[in-house]
Amino acid sequence: MQIEEIESCISKIPDYPKPGILFYDISTLISNNDALKSSIKYLKGLTKNYDFDLIAGIDARGFIFASCLAYDLNKGIIMVRKKNKLPGKVISLEYDLEYGKDTLEVNLKLEAKKIILIDDLLATGGTAQAACKLIKKAGGTVTCFISLIELNFLNGRKKIDVSTETLIRY
């Protein structure tokens, strides 16, 4: 399946979650076995120039692609979760959003681990930037941030201070 065919499997929902927003829904892509397998194949190709030990997925849709990719690449996965979703002692980072504050957490020390960070969507870059900082705070190094979709017009890439790769750009 070509990238254009994968892109056609993403539903575009106008005025969700509020008026004026066009939501890119990956539910239709991940329910299509061929589209999911093909997107993982292309995402795997985006990792080839990077040295890494683990893949980190951002809560929650990033977990889908991180899990598939980690399995395919024979790597471990870590979860970058929203506040109060992980057991045990956590490492936290609060960050600013356009509409308030949020917190991300991990529950592992990542001493000297090299990480590829993945999410389904790169929009304003705030969450990806915070996840990179959190991984650094936990002792790891993000070697690359990868997203399935990037909304170029929001310039989120400029907030991320690591190499950034994207499969589909709007």
PDB file of C-alpha atoms in Angstrom:
ATOM      1  CA  MET A   1       0.000   0.000   0.000  1.00  0.00           C
ATOM      2  CA  GLN A   2       1.358   3.411  -0.979  1.00  0.00           C
ATOM      3  CA  ILE A   3       1.490   6.351   1.435  1.00  0.00           C
ATOM      4  CA  GLU A   4      -1.370   8.031  -0.457  1.00  0.00           C
ATOM      5  CA  GLU A   5      -3.529   4.948   0.115  1.00  0.00           C
ATOM      6  CA  ILE A   6      -2.645   4.931   3.815  1.00  0.00           C
ATOM      7  CA  GLU A   7      -3.547   8.621   4.013  1.00  0.00           C
ATOM      8  CA  SER A   8      -6.927   7.917   2.414  1.00  0.00           C
ATOM      9  CA  CYS A   9      -7.707   5.595   5.349  1.00  0.00           C
ATOM     10  CA  ILE A  10      -7.563   8.501   7.825  1.00  0.00           C
ATOM     11  CA  SER A  11     -11.008   9.999   8.476  1.00  0.00           C
ATOM     12  CA  LYS A  12     -11.299  13.774   8.539  1.00  0.00           C
ATOM     13  CA  ILE A  13     -13.911  14.916  11.067  1.00  0.00           C
ATOM     14  CA  PRO A  14     -14.857  18.616  10.846  1.00  0.00           C
ATOM     15  CA  ASP A  15     -15.646  20.639  13.975  1.00  0.00           C
ATOM     16  CA  TYR A  16     -14.300  18.046  16.408  1.00  0.00           C
ATOM     17  CA  PRO A  17     -13.623  18.432  19.304  1.00  0.00           C
ATOM     18  CA  LYS A  18     -14.793  22.015  18.803  1.00  0.00           C
ATOM     19  CA  PRO A  19     -15.933  24.242  15.922  1.00  0.00           C
ATOM     20  CA  GLY A  20     -13.203  25.149  13.449  1.00  0.00           C
ATOM     21  CA  ILE A  21     -11.031  22.090  14.162  1.00  0.00           C
ATOM     22  CA  LEU A  22     -10.527  19.394  11.527  1.00  0.00           C
ATOM     23  CA  PHE A  23      -9.776  16.181  13.440  1.00  0.00           C
ATOM     24  CA  TYR A  24      -7.643  13.503  11.779  1.00  0.00           C
ATOM     25  CA  ASP A  25      -9.057  10.226  13.106  1.00  0.00           C
ATOM     26  CA  ILE A  26      -6.734   7.230  12.843  1.00  0.00           C
ATOM     27  CA  SER A  27      -9.455   4.789  13.992  1.00  0.00           C
ATOM     28  CA  THR A  28     -10.298   3.992  10.392  1.00  0.00           C
ATOM     29  CA  LEU A  29      -6.619   3.450   9.547  1.00  0.00           C
ATOM     30  CA  ILE A  30      -5.848   1.103  12.444  1.00  0.00           C
ATOM     31  CA  SER A  31      -9.004  -0.947  11.812  1.00  0.00           C
ATOM     32  CA  ASN A  32      -7.726  -1.650   8.281  1.00  0.00           C
ATOM     33  CA  ASN A  33      -5.099  -4.413   8.570  1.00  0.00           C
ATOM     34  CA  ASP A  34      -3.377  -3.513   5.275  1.00  0.00           C
ATOM     35  CA  ALA A  35      -3.199   0.188   6.160  1.00  0.00           C
ATOM     36  CA  LEU A  36      -1.861  -0.534   9.648  1.00  0.00           C
ATOM     37  CA  LYS A  37       0.756  -3.004   8.390  1.00  0.00           C
ATOM     38  CA  SER A  38       1.823  -0.616   5.637  1.00  0.00           C
ATOM     39  CA  SER A  39       2.093   2.352   7.989  1.00  0.00           C
ATOM     40  CA  ILE A  40       4.291   0.302  10.331  1.00  0.00           C
ATOM     41  CA  LYS A  41       6.479  -0.678   7.366  1.00  0.00           C
ATOM     42  CA  TYR A  42       6.956   2.987   6.416  1.00  0.00           C
ATOM     43  CA  LEU A  43       7.494   4.092  10.034  1.00  0.00           C
ATOM     44  CA  LYS A  44      10.110   1.340  10.396  1.00  0.00           C
ATOM     45  CA  GLY A  45      11.899   2.823   7.398  1.00  0.00           C
ATOM     46  CA  LEU A  46      12.008   6.203   9.153  1.00  0.00           C
ATOM     47  CA  THR A  47      14.007   4.627  12.027  1.00  0.00           C
ATOM     48  CA  LYS A  48      16.833   3.205   9.899  1.00  0.00           C
ATOM     49  CA  ASN A  49      19.218   6.162  10.303  1.00  0.00           C
ATOM     50  CA  TYR A  50      18.936   6.311  14.098  1.00  0.00           C
ATOM     51  CA  ASP A  51      20.674   4.437  16.885  1.00  0.00           C
ATOM     52  CA  PHE A  52      18.241   3.495  19.677  1.00  0.00           C
ATOM     53  CA  ASP A  53      17.602   1.001  22.456  1.00  0.00           C
ATOM     54  CA  LEU A  54      13.894   1.508  23.120  1.00  0.00           C
ATOM     55  CA  ILE A  55      10.781   3.012  21.607  1.00  0.00           C
ATOM     56  CA  ALA A  56       8.627   5.343  23.689  1.00  0.00           C
ATOM     57  CA  GLY A  57       4.976   5.886  22.824  1.00  0.00           C
ATOM     58  CA  ILE A  58       3.028   8.950  23.925  1.00  0.00           C
ATOM     59  CA  ASP A  59      -0.346   8.383  25.621  1.00  0.00           C
ATOM     60  CA  ALA A  60      -2.564   7.090  24.117  1.00  0.00           C
ATOM     61  CA  ARG A  61      -2.572   6.701  20.342  1.00  0.00           C
ATOM     62  CA  GLY A  62       1.220   6.756  20.214  1.00  0.00           C
ATOM     63  CA  PHE A  63       1.129   3.433  22.091  1.00  0.00           C
ATOM     64  CA  ILE A  64      -0.440   1.748  19.068  1.00  0.00           C
ATOM     65  CA  PHE A  65       2.342   2.621  16.654  1.00  0.00           C
ATOM     66  CA  ALA A  66       5.110   2.288  19.259  1.00  0.00           C
ATOM     67  CA  SER A  67       3.958  -1.232  20.188  1.00  0.00           C
ATOM     68  CA  CYS A  68       3.741  -2.450  16.599  1.00  0.00           C
ATOM     69  CA  LEU A  69       7.070  -0.884  15.713  1.00  0.00           C
ATOM     70  CA  ALA A  70       8.837  -2.207  18.830  1.00  0.00           C
ATOM     71  CA  TYR A  71       7.558  -5.708  18.117  1.00  0.00           C
ATOM     72  CA  ASP A  72       8.677  -5.517  14.482  1.00  0.00           C
ATOM     73  CA  LEU A  73      12.128  -4.148  15.411  1.00  0.00           C
ATOM     74  CA  ASN A  74      12.623  -6.491  18.393  1.00  0.00           C
ATOM     75  CA  LYS A  75      12.907  -3.535  20.791  1.00  0.00           C
ATOM     76  CA  GLY A  76      11.344  -2.782  24.159  1.00  0.00           C
ATOM     77  CA  ILE A  77       8.727  -0.105  24.653  1.00  0.00           C
ATOM     78  CA  ILE A  78       8.128   2.467  27.340  1.00  0.00           C
ATOM     79  CA  MET A  79       4.934   4.395  27.928  1.00  0.00           C
ATOM     80  CA  VAL A  80       4.884   8.165  28.322  1.00  0.00           C
ATOM     81  CA  ARG A  81       1.590   8.541  30.192  1.00  0.00           C
ATOM     82  CA  LYS A  82      -0.701  11.265  31.364  1.00  0.00           C
ATOM     83  CA  LYS A  83      -0.705  12.020  35.101  1.00  0.00           C
ATOM     84  CA  ASN A  84      -1.839   9.308  37.556  1.00  0.00           C
ATOM     85  CA  LYS A  85      -1.909   6.471  35.008  1.00  0.00           C
ATOM     86  CA  LEU A  86       1.288   4.648  36.005  1.00  0.00           C
ATOM     87  CA  PRO A  87       1.943   2.603  39.162  1.00  0.00           C
ATOM     88  CA  GLY A  88       4.874   3.004  41.511  1.00  0.00           C
ATOM     89  CA  LYS A  89       7.349   5.818  41.698  1.00  0.00           C
ATOM     90  CA  VAL A  90       7.112   8.062  38.645  1.00  0.00           C
ATOM     91  CA  ILE A  91       9.177  10.799  37.062  1.00  0.00           C
ATOM     92  CA  SER A  92       6.888  13.696  36.120  1.00  0.00           C
ATOM     93  CA  LEU A  93       7.045  16.802  33.982  1.00  0.00           C
ATOM     94  CA  GLU A  94       4.385  19.504  33.931  1.00  0.00           C
ATOM     95  CA  TYR A  95       4.108  21.517  30.731  1.00  0.00           C
ATOM     96  CA  ASP A  96       2.030  24.295  29.216  1.00  0.00           C
ATOM     97  CA  LEU A  97      -0.656  23.741  26.616  1.00  0.00           C
ATOM     98  CA  GLU A  98      -2.521  26.343  24.592  1.00  0.00           C
ATOM     99  CA  TYR A  99      -5.426  25.959  27.015  1.00  0.00           C
ATOM    100  CA  GLY A 100      -3.760  25.206  30.373  1.00  0.00           C
ATOM    101  CA  LYS A 101      -1.265  22.770  31.852  1.00  0.00           C
ATOM    102  CA  ASP A 102      -0.793  19.025  31.686  1.00  0.00           C
ATOM    103  CA  THR A 103       1.631  16.465  33.114  1.00  0.00           C
ATOM    104  CA  LEU A 104       3.441  13.519  31.552  1.00  0.00           C
ATOM    105  CA  GLU A 105       5.033  10.672  33.486  1.00  0.00           C
ATOM    106  CA  VAL A 106       7.261   7.623  33.092  1.00  0.00           C
ATOM    107  CA  ASN A 107       7.894   5.002  35.767  1.00  0.00           C
ATOM    108  CA  LEU A 108      11.346   3.847  34.657  1.00  0.00           C
ATOM    109  CA  LYS A 109      14.804   5.320  34.966  1.00  0.00           C
ATOM    110  CA  LEU A 110      16.306   5.398  31.502  1.00  0.00           C
ATOM    111  CA  GLU A 111      19.996   5.721  32.366  1.00  0.00           C
ATOM    112  CA  ALA A 112      21.919   6.202  29.130  1.00  0.00           C
ATOM    113  CA  LYS A 113      19.179   4.640  26.999  1.00  0.00           C
ATOM    114  CA  LYS A 114      18.687   5.986  23.487  1.00  0.00           C
ATOM    115  CA  ILE A 115      15.025   6.385  22.653  1.00  0.00           C
ATOM    116  CA  ILE A 116      12.890   6.864  19.557  1.00  0.00           C
ATOM    117  CA  LEU A 117       9.762   8.743  20.614  1.00  0.00           C
ATOM    118  CA  ILE A 118       6.582   8.191  18.621  1.00  0.00           C
ATOM    119  CA  ASP A 119       3.081   9.633  18.505  1.00  0.00           C
ATOM    120  CA  ASP A 120       0.246   9.510  16.030  1.00  0.00           C
ATOM    121  CA  LEU A 121       0.103  13.283  15.453  1.00  0.00           C
ATOM    122  CA  LEU A 122       2.434  16.270  15.614  1.00  0.00           C
ATOM    123  CA  ALA A 123       0.399  19.469  15.910  1.00  0.00           C
ATOM    124  CA  THR A 124       1.730  22.377  18.005  1.00  0.00           C
ATOM    125  CA  GLY A 125       4.636  20.300  19.334  1.00  0.00           C
ATOM    126  CA  GLY A 126       3.966  20.953  23.030  1.00  0.00           C
ATOM    127  CA  THR A 127       3.399  17.346  24.044  1.00  0.00           C
ATOM    128  CA  ALA A 128       6.312  16.022  21.981  1.00  0.00           C
ATOM    129  CA  GLN A 129       8.604  18.694  23.417  1.00  0.00           C
ATOM    130  CA  ALA A 130       7.515  17.817  26.957  1.00  0.00           C
ATOM    131  CA  ALA A 131       7.975  14.078  26.314  1.00  0.00           C
ATOM    132  CA  CYS A 132      11.535  14.718  25.083  1.00  0.00           C
ATOM    133  CA  LYS A 133      12.280  16.732  28.236  1.00  0.00           C
ATOM    134  CA  LEU A 134      10.736  14.020  30.421  1.00  0.00           C
ATOM    135  CA  ILE A 135      12.868  11.296  28.843  1.00  0.00           C
ATOM    136  CA  LYS A 136      15.947  13.450  29.418  1.00  0.00           C
ATOM    137  CA  LYS A 137      14.875  14.010  33.051  1.00  0.00           C
ATOM    138  CA  ALA A 138      14.586  10.208  33.404  1.00  0.00           C
ATOM    139  CA  GLY A 139      18.161   9.790  32.133  1.00  0.00           C
ATOM    140  CA  GLY A 140      17.501   8.883  28.509  1.00  0.00           C
ATOM    141  CA  THR A 141      18.230  10.585  25.200  1.00  0.00           C
ATOM    142  CA  VAL A 142      15.689  10.974  22.418  1.00  0.00           C
ATOM    143  CA  THR A 143      17.465  10.329  19.136  1.00  0.00           C
ATOM    144  CA  CYS A 144      14.392  10.976  16.968  1.00  0.00           C
ATOM    145  CA  PHE A 145      10.726  11.931  17.233  1.00  0.00           C
ATOM    146  CA  ILE A 146       8.448  10.181  14.729  1.00  0.00           C
ATOM    147  CA  SER A 147       4.792  10.888  14.000  1.00  0.00           C
ATOM    148  CA  LEU A 148       2.355   9.278  11.626  1.00  0.00           C
ATOM    149  CA  ILE A 149       0.742  12.666  10.843  1.00  0.00           C
ATOM    150  CA  GLU A 150       2.112  16.219  10.985  1.00  0.00           C
ATOM    151  CA  LEU A 151       0.044  19.391  10.712  1.00  0.00           C
ATOM    152  CA  ASN A 152       2.690  21.589   9.040  1.00  0.00           C
ATOM    153  CA  PHE A 153       0.703  24.810   9.407  1.00  0.00           C
ATOM    154  CA  LEU A 154       0.998  24.616  13.227  1.00  0.00           C
ATOM    155  CA  ASN A 155       4.837  24.581  13.103  1.00  0.00           C
ATOM    156  CA  GLY A 156       5.148  22.026  15.912  1.00  0.00           C
ATOM    157  CA  ARG A 157       8.433  20.723  14.518  1.00  0.00           C
ATOM    158  CA  LYS A 158      10.115  23.989  15.569  1.00  0.00           C
ATOM    159  CA  LYS A 159       9.526  23.187  19.272  1.00  0.00           C
ATOM    160  CA  ILE A 160      11.261  19.815  19.118  1.00  0.00           C
ATOM    161  CA  ASP A 161      15.038  19.922  19.443  1.00  0.00           C
ATOM    162  CA  VAL A 162      15.703  16.444  18.045  1.00  0.00           C
ATOM    163  CA  SER A 163      15.465  14.997  14.546  1.00  0.00           C
ATOM    164  CA  THR A 164      11.839  14.710  13.496  1.00  0.00           C
ATOM    165  CA  GLU A 165      10.378  12.323  10.932  1.00  0.00           C
ATOM    166  CA  THR A 166       6.784  12.184   9.680  1.00  0.00           C
ATOM    167  CA  LEU A 167       4.941   9.892   7.311  1.00  0.00           C
ATOM    168  CA  ILE A 168       1.942  12.053   6.288  1.00  0.00           C
ATOM    169  CA  ARG A 169       1.896  15.862   6.235  1.00  0.00           C
ATOM    170  CA  TYR A 170      -1.069  18.213   6.003  1.00  0.00           C
TER     171      TYR A 170
END
